[in-house]
DNA sequence: ATGTATTTAATGTATATACACTTAAATACA
DNA sequence: TGTATTTAAGTGTATATACATTAAATACAT
């Protein structure tokens, strides 16, 4: 759907402005569908993102600040997100033995189980979200990578 | 910058997943730079978005629900955003004469002045944010429009 | 004309984000 | 060694978002 229809705006100042608006609107489109998927599992998109980072560690612990660096939204509060996930039993947190300022975080079996249950649903959702063919997706990924300085 | 570097993730499940992550990350990149620009003016990106919609009315009032429909984030709470802008004197709100359930919202002179002060800065920021040439931007806009069902 | 359904905006509540600040620990270095 | 600086995580606070609910006005079927 053309962005002009989606937000009922006929003209844009220029194509730079239109691209920014288009990117922001597309984000909102993705996040709202992802939220609906995650909701029955008691997860927000950013909480899911933290879980996914932890799973990528293959059992190794990772510190809160490393989680923060890998997050999609660099401004989100990894400390509080980890706390929420801990309350749900999806992660454990323990003092790092080599540096007592740091906290090692690991995903639990329960956390892994939730990710497993979500896996196929996310796979399907991703395909629905990005209705482009393979070569178009590659083009999109390249444009996004180039766009950011 | 390649998304793999940006979030320190070497591999993605597939290109659909990579595209979703790339879009979410790009959004965060844009929003954080926009926030910094708006902050000295006491505006959040979504408040700015409401002001911009009101300006597009060229002096005609618009109801809260129409603002909501035109917002980039359809889930945001136009009612509360209008209230915030009213507190700052950037909009006025009055009962709609033909339907007393509705509320007519208009931008004030002060609101217009703030937009005017922001205009050139936003123009420059948009160019910085989207570091692509004309034909690439058109391609990006087309891909985003097609991507959303 | 009356009762029911729908629409509109506002509000309550839980959660998330942005960002400054605090605390504790580790490190640098005079 | 002792003091200063830096780093890591957590916390306080204001604001924003998501979503359900409420209250009032209007539409509409019977």
Tab-separated table of C-alpha atoms (C1' of nucleotides) in Angstrom:
chain	number	residue	atom	x	y	z
A	1	UNK	CA	0.000	0.000	0.000
A	2	UNK	CA	1.356	3.358	-0.987
A	3	UNK	CA	2.403	5.536	1.923
A	4	UNK	CA	0.254	8.379	0.575
A	5	UNK	CA	-2.871	6.278	1.133
A	6	UNK	CA	-1.697	4.754	4.387
A	7	UNK	CA	-1.401	8.080	6.155
A	8	UNK	CA	-3.702	10.106	3.886
A	9	UNK	CA	-1.041	12.573	2.884
A	10	UNK	CA	-1.020	13.528	-0.780
A	11	UNK	CA	2.314	15.259	-1.088
A	12	UNK	CA	5.674	15.202	0.661
A	13	UNK	CA	8.213	17.940	0.904
A	14	UNK	CA	10.700	15.826	-1.064
A	15	UNK	CA	11.620	12.188	-1.505
A	16	UNK	CA	14.003	12.277	1.465
A	17	UNK	CA	11.117	13.265	3.679
A	18	UNK	CA	8.892	10.668	2.049
A	19	UNK	CA	11.525	7.966	2.655
A	20	UNK	CA	11.822	8.887	6.339
A	21	UNK	CA	8.053	8.833	6.787
A	22	UNK	CA	7.827	5.578	4.843
A	23	UNK	CA	10.451	3.939	7.068
A	24	UNK	CA	8.774	5.119	10.271
A	25	UNK	CA	5.371	3.947	9.073
A	26	UNK	CA	6.742	0.569	7.983
A	27	UNK	CA	8.291	0.110	11.420
A	28	UNK	CA	4.953	0.747	13.084
A	29	UNK	CA	3.323	-1.755	10.708
A	30	UNK	CA	5.875	-4.432	11.659
A	31	UNK	CA	5.937	-3.758	15.389
A	32	UNK	CA	2.163	-3.860	15.772
A	33	UNK	CA	1.963	-7.273	14.057
A	34	UNK	CA	4.888	-8.621	16.056
A	35	UNK	CA	3.340	-7.385	19.309
A	36	UNK	CA	0.158	-9.322	18.569
A	37	UNK	CA	2.178	-12.473	17.989
A	38	UNK	CA	4.270	-12.091	21.153
A	39	UNK	CA	1.453	-11.028	23.431
A	40	UNK	CA	0.028	-14.510	24.214
A	41	UNK	CA	3.546	-15.471	25.344
A	42	UNK	CA	3.777	-12.509	27.700
A	43	UNK	CA	6.574	-10.896	25.700
A	44	UNK	CA	7.042	-7.466	24.189
A	45	UNK	CA	9.090	-7.125	20.984
A	46	UNK	CA	12.095	-5.792	22.898
A	47	UNK	CA	11.876	-8.566	25.494
A	48	UNK	CA	11.829	-11.063	22.632
A	49	UNK	CA	14.867	-9.324	21.189
A	50	UNK	CA	16.760	-9.835	24.461
A	51	UNK	CA	15.799	-13.510	24.557
A	52	UNK	CA	16.983	-13.948	20.974
A	53	UNK	CA	20.348	-12.334	21.819
A	54	UNK	CA	20.725	-14.671	24.797
A	55	UNK	CA	19.870	-17.727	22.692
A	56	UNK	CA	22.529	-16.656	20.180
A	57	UNK	CA	25.075	-17.115	22.968
A	58	UNK	CA	24.585	-20.891	22.849
A	59	UNK	CA	24.637	-21.291	26.586
A	60	UNK	CA	27.415	-18.799	27.321
A	61	UNK	CA	26.497	-15.957	29.667
A	62	UNK	CA	26.502	-12.372	28.455
A	63	UNK	CA	26.658	-9.121	30.412
A	64	UNK	CA	23.880	-6.534	30.515
A	65	UNK	CA	26.000	-3.999	28.639
A	66	UNK	CA	26.737	-6.488	25.841
A	67	UNK	CA	23.002	-7.126	25.521
A	68	UNK	CA	22.465	-3.383	25.285
A	69	UNK	CA	25.011	-3.054	22.471
A	70	UNK	CA	23.316	-5.757	20.448
A	71	UNK	CA	19.800	-4.461	20.862
A	72	UNK	CA	17.879	-3.027	17.950
A	73	UNK	CA	16.908	-0.025	19.985
A	74	UNK	CA	20.139	1.176	21.597
A	75	UNK	CA	18.193	3.394	23.973
A	76	UNK	CA	16.132	0.678	25.586
A	77	UNK	CA	16.901	-0.289	29.129
A	78	UNK	CA	18.467	-3.743	29.068
A	79	UNK	CA	18.687	-3.820	32.855
A	80	UNK	CA	14.926	-3.500	33.263
A	81	UNK	CA	14.124	-5.836	30.388
A	82	UNK	CA	16.330	-8.518	31.947
A	83	UNK	CA	14.539	-7.997	35.250
A	84	UNK	CA	11.144	-8.509	33.543
A	85	UNK	CA	12.370	-11.688	31.870
A	86	UNK	CA	13.776	-12.935	35.165
A	87	UNK	CA	10.395	-12.417	36.823
A	88	UNK	CA	8.906	-14.645	34.132
A	89	UNK	CA	11.596	-17.276	34.704
A	90	UNK	CA	13.001	-16.934	31.206
A	91	UNK	CA	16.496	-15.788	32.232
A	92	UNK	CA	18.835	-16.067	35.210
A	93	UNK	CA	21.151	-13.354	36.417
A	94	UNK	CA	24.316	-13.880	38.456
A	95	UNK	CA	27.356	-11.920	39.528
A	96	UNK	CA	30.236	-12.207	37.094
A	97	UNK	CA	33.138	-13.928	38.901
A	98	UNK	CA	35.919	-12.021	37.123
A	99	UNK	CA	34.366	-8.560	37.465
A	100	UNK	CA	31.892	-8.019	40.250
A	101	UNK	CA	30.449	-4.899	38.585
A	102	UNK	CA	29.150	-7.044	35.761
A	103	UNK	CA	26.175	-9.355	35.754
A	104	UNK	CA	26.088	-12.536	33.711
A	105	UNK	CA	22.751	-13.254	32.098
A	106	UNK	CA	21.676	-16.601	30.673
A	107	UNK	CA	18.511	-17.890	29.081
A	108	UNK	CA	16.732	-20.686	30.974
A	109	UNK	CA	15.165	-23.882	29.643
A	110	UNK	CA	11.780	-22.163	29.976
A	111	UNK	CA	13.057	-19.234	27.929
A	112	UNK	CA	14.358	-21.561	25.236
A	113	UNK	CA	11.025	-23.390	25.195
A	114	UNK	CA	9.140	-20.141	24.601
A	115	UNK	CA	11.477	-19.264	21.723
A	116	UNK	CA	10.954	-22.715	20.261
A	117	UNK	CA	7.186	-22.321	20.409
A	118	UNK	CA	7.500	-18.954	18.693
A	119	UNK	CA	9.957	-19.980	15.987
A	120	UNK	CA	7.586	-21.240	13.314
A	121	UNK	CA	5.022	-18.498	13.970
A	122	UNK	CA	7.722	-15.841	13.531
A	123	UNK	CA	8.963	-17.507	10.372
A	124	UNK	CA	5.452	-17.310	8.924
A	125	UNK	CA	4.910	-13.756	10.158
A	126	UNK	CA	8.196	-12.563	8.630
A	127	UNK	CA	7.087	-13.857	5.256
A	128	UNK	CA	3.747	-12.099	5.615
A	129	UNK	CA	5.381	-8.880	6.771
A	130	UNK	CA	7.818	-8.646	3.878
A	131	UNK	CA	5.810	-9.274	0.754
A	132	UNK	CA	8.720	-9.017	-1.671
A	133	UNK	CA	10.571	-11.595	-3.729
A	134	UNK	CA	14.112	-12.718	-2.943
A	135	UNK	CA	15.939	-10.251	-5.169
A	136	UNK	CA	13.823	-7.343	-3.938
A	137	UNK	CA	14.584	-8.258	-0.326
A	138	UNK	CA	18.290	-8.307	-1.028
A	139	UNK	CA	17.964	-4.927	-2.678
A	140	UNK	CA	16.056	-3.590	0.340
A	141	UNK	CA	18.674	-4.902	2.762
A	142	UNK	CA	21.434	-3.290	0.712
A	143	UNK	CA	19.621	0.038	0.516
A	144	UNK	CA	19.027	0.074	4.275
A	145	UNK	CA	22.665	-0.773	4.977
A	146	UNK	CA	23.806	2.005	2.643
A	147	UNK	CA	21.287	4.549	3.903
A	148	UNK	CA	22.753	4.583	7.406
A	149	UNK	CA	26.061	6.419	7.359
B	1	UNK	CA	26.806	0.324	7.929
B	2	UNK	CA	25.864	-3.290	7.502
B	3	UNK	CA	23.236	-4.534	9.906
B	4	UNK	CA	25.508	-7.443	10.875
B	5	UNK	CA	28.032	-4.982	12.320
B	6	UNK	CA	25.458	-2.641	13.779
B	7	UNK	CA	23.955	-5.253	16.059
B	8	UNK	CA	26.919	-7.656	16.125
B	9	UNK	CA	24.974	-10.558	14.697
B	10	UNK	CA	26.809	-12.624	12.098
B	11	UNK	CA	23.996	-14.668	10.627
B	12	UNK	CA	20.256	-14.368	10.198
B	13	UNK	CA	17.722	-17.139	9.890
B	14	UNK	CA	16.874	-15.985	6.371
B	15	UNK	CA	16.679	-12.764	4.378
B	16	UNK	CA	13.081	-12.132	5.486
B	17	UNK	CA	14.257	-12.099	9.063
B	18	UNK	CA	17.238	-9.945	8.151
B	19	UNK	CA	14.958	-7.461	6.389
B	20	UNK	CA	12.651	-7.207	9.416
B	21	UNK	CA	15.596	-6.657	11.756
B	22	UNK	CA	17.123	-4.177	9.330
B	23	UNK	CA	13.889	-2.159	9.172
B	24	UNK	CA	13.492	-2.119	12.957
B	25	UNK	CA	17.097	-1.064	13.440
B	26	UNK	CA	16.839	1.649	10.793
B	27	UNK	CA	13.756	3.015	12.518
B	28	UNK	CA	15.614	3.257	15.812
B	29	UNK	CA	18.490	5.024	14.025
B	30	UNK	CA	16.088	7.615	12.568
B	31	UNK	CA	13.989	8.150	15.691
B	32	UNK	CA	16.966	8.725	17.943
B	33	UNK	CA	18.371	11.419	15.639
B	34	UNK	CA	14.968	13.051	15.229
B	35	UNK	CA	14.425	13.051	18.996
B	36	UNK	CA	17.659	14.958	19.510
B	37	UNK	CA	16.556	17.560	16.982
B	38	UNK	CA	13.083	17.985	18.472
B	39	UNK	CA	14.137	17.976	22.089
B	40	UNK	CA	15.226	21.646	22.380
B	41	UNK	CA	11.759	22.562	21.093
B	42	UNK	CA	10.024	20.480	23.739
B	43	UNK	CA	8.599	18.066	21.186
B	44	UNK	CA	8.700	14.289	20.826
B	45	UNK	CA	8.674	12.783	17.309
B	46	UNK	CA	4.996	11.840	17.635
B	47	UNK	CA	4.054	15.298	18.921
B	48	UNK	CA	5.830	16.772	15.933
B	49	UNK	CA	3.889	14.396	13.708
B	50	UNK	CA	0.593	15.710	15.126
B	51	UNK	CA	1.685	19.315	14.570
B	52	UNK	CA	2.622	18.495	10.985
B	53	UNK	CA	-0.792	16.921	10.369
B	54	UNK	CA	-2.484	20.017	11.777
B	55	UNK	CA	-0.381	22.317	9.631
B	56	UNK	CA	-1.391	20.285	6.578
B	57	UNK	CA	-4.984	21.343	7.283
B	58	UNK	CA	-4.163	24.925	6.277
B	59	UNK	CA	-6.166	26.465	9.076
B	60	UNK	CA	-9.108	24.061	8.967
B	61	UNK	CA	-9.844	22.193	12.184
B	62	UNK	CA	-9.518	18.408	12.329
B	63	UNK	CA	-10.980	15.936	14.816
B	64	UNK	CA	-8.920	13.798	17.167
B	65	UNK	CA	-9.937	10.614	15.346
B	66	UNK	CA	-8.834	12.039	11.985
B	67	UNK	CA	-5.470	12.886	13.502
B	68	UNK	CA	-5.226	9.324	14.771
B	69	UNK	CA	-5.915	7.895	11.306
B	70	UNK	CA	-3.166	9.977	9.783
B	71	UNK	CA	-0.543	9.219	12.375
B	72	UNK	CA	2.482	7.134	11.557
B	73	UNK	CA	1.944	5.026	14.616
B	74	UNK	CA	-1.741	4.095	14.515
B	75	UNK	CA	-1.586	2.934	18.116
B	76	UNK	CA	-0.446	6.168	19.643
B	77	UNK	CA	-2.900	8.116	21.710
B	78	UNK	CA	-3.849	11.232	19.759
B	79	UNK	CA	-6.023	12.469	22.590
B	80	UNK	CA	-3.113	12.639	25.025
B	81	UNK	CA	-0.699	14.015	22.457
B	82	UNK	CA	-3.141	16.839	21.666
B	83	UNK	CA	-3.435	17.540	25.396
B	84	UNK	CA	0.367	17.815	25.675
B	85	UNK	CA	0.529	20.184	22.721
B	86	UNK	CA	-2.304	22.255	24.186
B	87	UNK	CA	-0.376	22.604	27.445
B	88	UNK	CA	2.501	24.022	25.413
B	89	UNK	CA	0.161	26.425	23.618
B	90	UNK	CA	0.812	24.875	20.216
B	91	UNK	CA	-2.779	23.785	19.559
B	92	UNK	CA	-6.308	24.742	20.563
B	93	UNK	CA	-9.155	22.339	21.137
B	94	UNK	CA	-12.855	23.153	20.910
B	95	UNK	CA	-16.140	21.321	20.784
B	96	UNK	CA	-17.274	20.551	17.249
B	97	UNK	CA	-20.534	22.448	16.633
B	98	UNK	CA	-22.129	19.817	14.399
B	99	UNK	CA	-21.279	16.793	16.573
B	100	UNK	CA	-20.677	17.387	20.231
B	101	UNK	CA	-18.826	14.079	20.636
B	102	UNK	CA	-16.076	15.361	18.415
B	103	UNK	CA	-13.352	17.851	19.237
B	104	UNK	CA	-11.949	20.247	16.667
B	105	UNK	CA	-8.205	20.738	16.925
B	106	UNK	CA	-6.253	23.574	15.314
B	107	UNK	CA	-2.615	24.595	15.325
B	108	UNK	CA	-1.866	27.991	16.879
B	109	UNK	CA	0.453	30.752	15.668
B	110	UNK	CA	2.962	29.553	18.264
B	111	UNK	CA	2.711	26.026	16.883
B	112	UNK	CA	3.273	27.266	13.352
B	113	UNK	CA	6.259	29.290	14.522
B	114	UNK	CA	7.872	26.217	16.070
B	115	UNK	CA	7.352	24.271	12.836
B	116	UNK	CA	8.889	27.127	10.885
B	117	UNK	CA	11.950	27.161	13.127
B	118	UNK	CA	12.292	23.396	12.681
B	119	UNK	CA	11.757	23.294	8.917
B	120	UNK	CA	15.296	23.870	7.692
B	121	UNK	CA	16.849	21.730	10.425
B	122	UNK	CA	14.578	18.821	9.477
B	123	UNK	CA	15.369	19.283	5.817
B	124	UNK	CA	19.071	18.978	6.595
B	125	UNK	CA	18.558	16.050	8.965
B	126	UNK	CA	16.493	14.136	6.399
B	127	UNK	CA	19.341	14.423	3.914
B	128	UNK	CA	21.784	13.176	6.543
B	129	UNK	CA	19.507	10.348	7.600
B	130	UNK	CA	18.975	8.974	4.097
B	131	UNK	CA	22.378	8.777	2.532
B	132	UNK	CA	21.194	7.503	-0.861
B	133	UNK	CA	20.964	9.122	-4.265
B	134	UNK	CA	17.666	10.100	-5.895
B	135	UNK	CA	17.087	6.896	-7.834
B	136	UNK	CA	17.943	4.733	-4.831
B	137	UNK	CA	15.469	6.648	-2.673
B	138	UNK	CA	12.728	6.125	-5.205
B	139	UNK	CA	13.562	2.451	-5.273
B	140	UNK	CA	13.442	2.318	-1.475
B	141	UNK	CA	10.074	4.071	-1.373
B	142	UNK	CA	8.689	1.639	-3.946
B	143	UNK	CA	10.013	-1.393	-2.088
B	144	UNK	CA	8.519	-0.189	1.204
B	145	UNK	CA	5.155	0.492	-0.450
B	146	UNK	CA	5.166	-2.975	-2.017
B	147	UNK	CA	6.398	-4.745	1.110
B	148	UNK	CA	3.278	-3.805	3.094
B	149	UNK	CA	0.377	-5.884	1.851
C	1	DA	C1'	-40.756	7.384	20.025
C	2	DT	C1'	-37.945	4.201	22.337
C	3	DG	C1'	-34.363	1.153	23.135
C	4	DT	C1'	-30.067	-0.639	21.286
C	5	DA	C1'	-25.910	-0.127	18.918
C	6	DT	C1'	-22.251	2.631	17.408
C	7	DT	C1'	-19.086	6.370	17.474
C	8	DT	C1'	-15.944	9.736	19.678
C	9	DA	C1'	-12.909	11.277	23.022
C	10	DA	C1'	-11.113	10.757	27.398
C	11	DT	C1'	-9.202	8.061	31.139
C	12	DG	C1'	-7.181	4.117	33.983
C	13	DT	C1'	-3.507	1.044	34.200
C	14	DA	C1'	0.460	-1.572	33.065
C	15	DT	C1'	4.469	-1.433	30.616
C	16	DA	C1'	8.271	0.690	27.929
C	17	DT	C1'	11.405	4.354	26.731
C	18	DA	C1'	14.585	8.314	27.397
C	19	DC	C1'	17.752	10.100	30.068
C	20	DA	C1'	19.872	11.782	34.281
C	21	DC	C1'	21.698	10.225	38.407
C	22	DT	C1'	23.544	6.894	41.961
C	23	DT	C1'	26.234	3.222	43.700
C	24	DA	C1'	29.748	0.028	43.670
C	25	DA	C1'	33.672	-1.886	41.664
C	26	DA	C1'	37.614	-1.791	38.825
C	27	DT	C1'	41.310	0.629	36.780
C	28	DA	C1'	44.615	4.428	35.947
C	29	DC	C1'	48.143	6.866	37.497
C	30	DA	C1'	50.512	10.567	40.241
D	1	DT	C1'	49.737	3.403	48.047
D	2	DG	C1'	46.128	6.613	47.740
D	3	DT	C1'	43.267	9.368	45.004
D	4	DA	C1'	40.887	10.170	40.811
D	5	DT	C1'	38.674	8.440	36.870
D	6	DT	C1'	36.119	5.188	34.432
D	7	DT	C1'	32.918	1.506	33.930
D	8	DA	C1'	28.732	-1.408	34.861
D	9	DA	C1'	24.374	-1.926	36.493
D	10	DG	C1'	20.547	-0.237	38.710
D	11	DT	C1'	17.112	3.423	39.933
D	12	DG	C1'	14.179	7.744	39.737
D	13	DT	C1'	11.259	10.329	36.982
D	14	DA	C1'	8.799	12.056	33.149
D	15	DT	C1'	6.791	10.768	29.114
D	16	DA	C1'	4.852	7.535	25.673
D	17	DT	C1'	2.510	3.401	24.208
D	18	DA	C1'	-0.909	-0.405	24.325
D	19	DC	C1'	-5.122	-1.557	25.324
D	20	DA	C1'	-9.407	-1.859	27.991
D	21	DT	C1'	-13.057	0.778	29.791
D	22	DT	C1'	-16.161	4.742	30.408
D	23	DA	C1'	-19.288	8.509	29.296
D	24	DA	C1'	-21.644	11.152	26.204
D	25	DA	C1'	-23.682	11.892	21.763
D	26	DT	C1'	-25.583	10.177	17.748
D	27	DA	C1'	-27.544	6.739	14.464
D	28	DC	C1'	-30.831	3.596	13.520
D	29	DA	C1'	-34.088	-0.341	13.623
D	30	DT	C1'	-38.428	-1.494	15.124
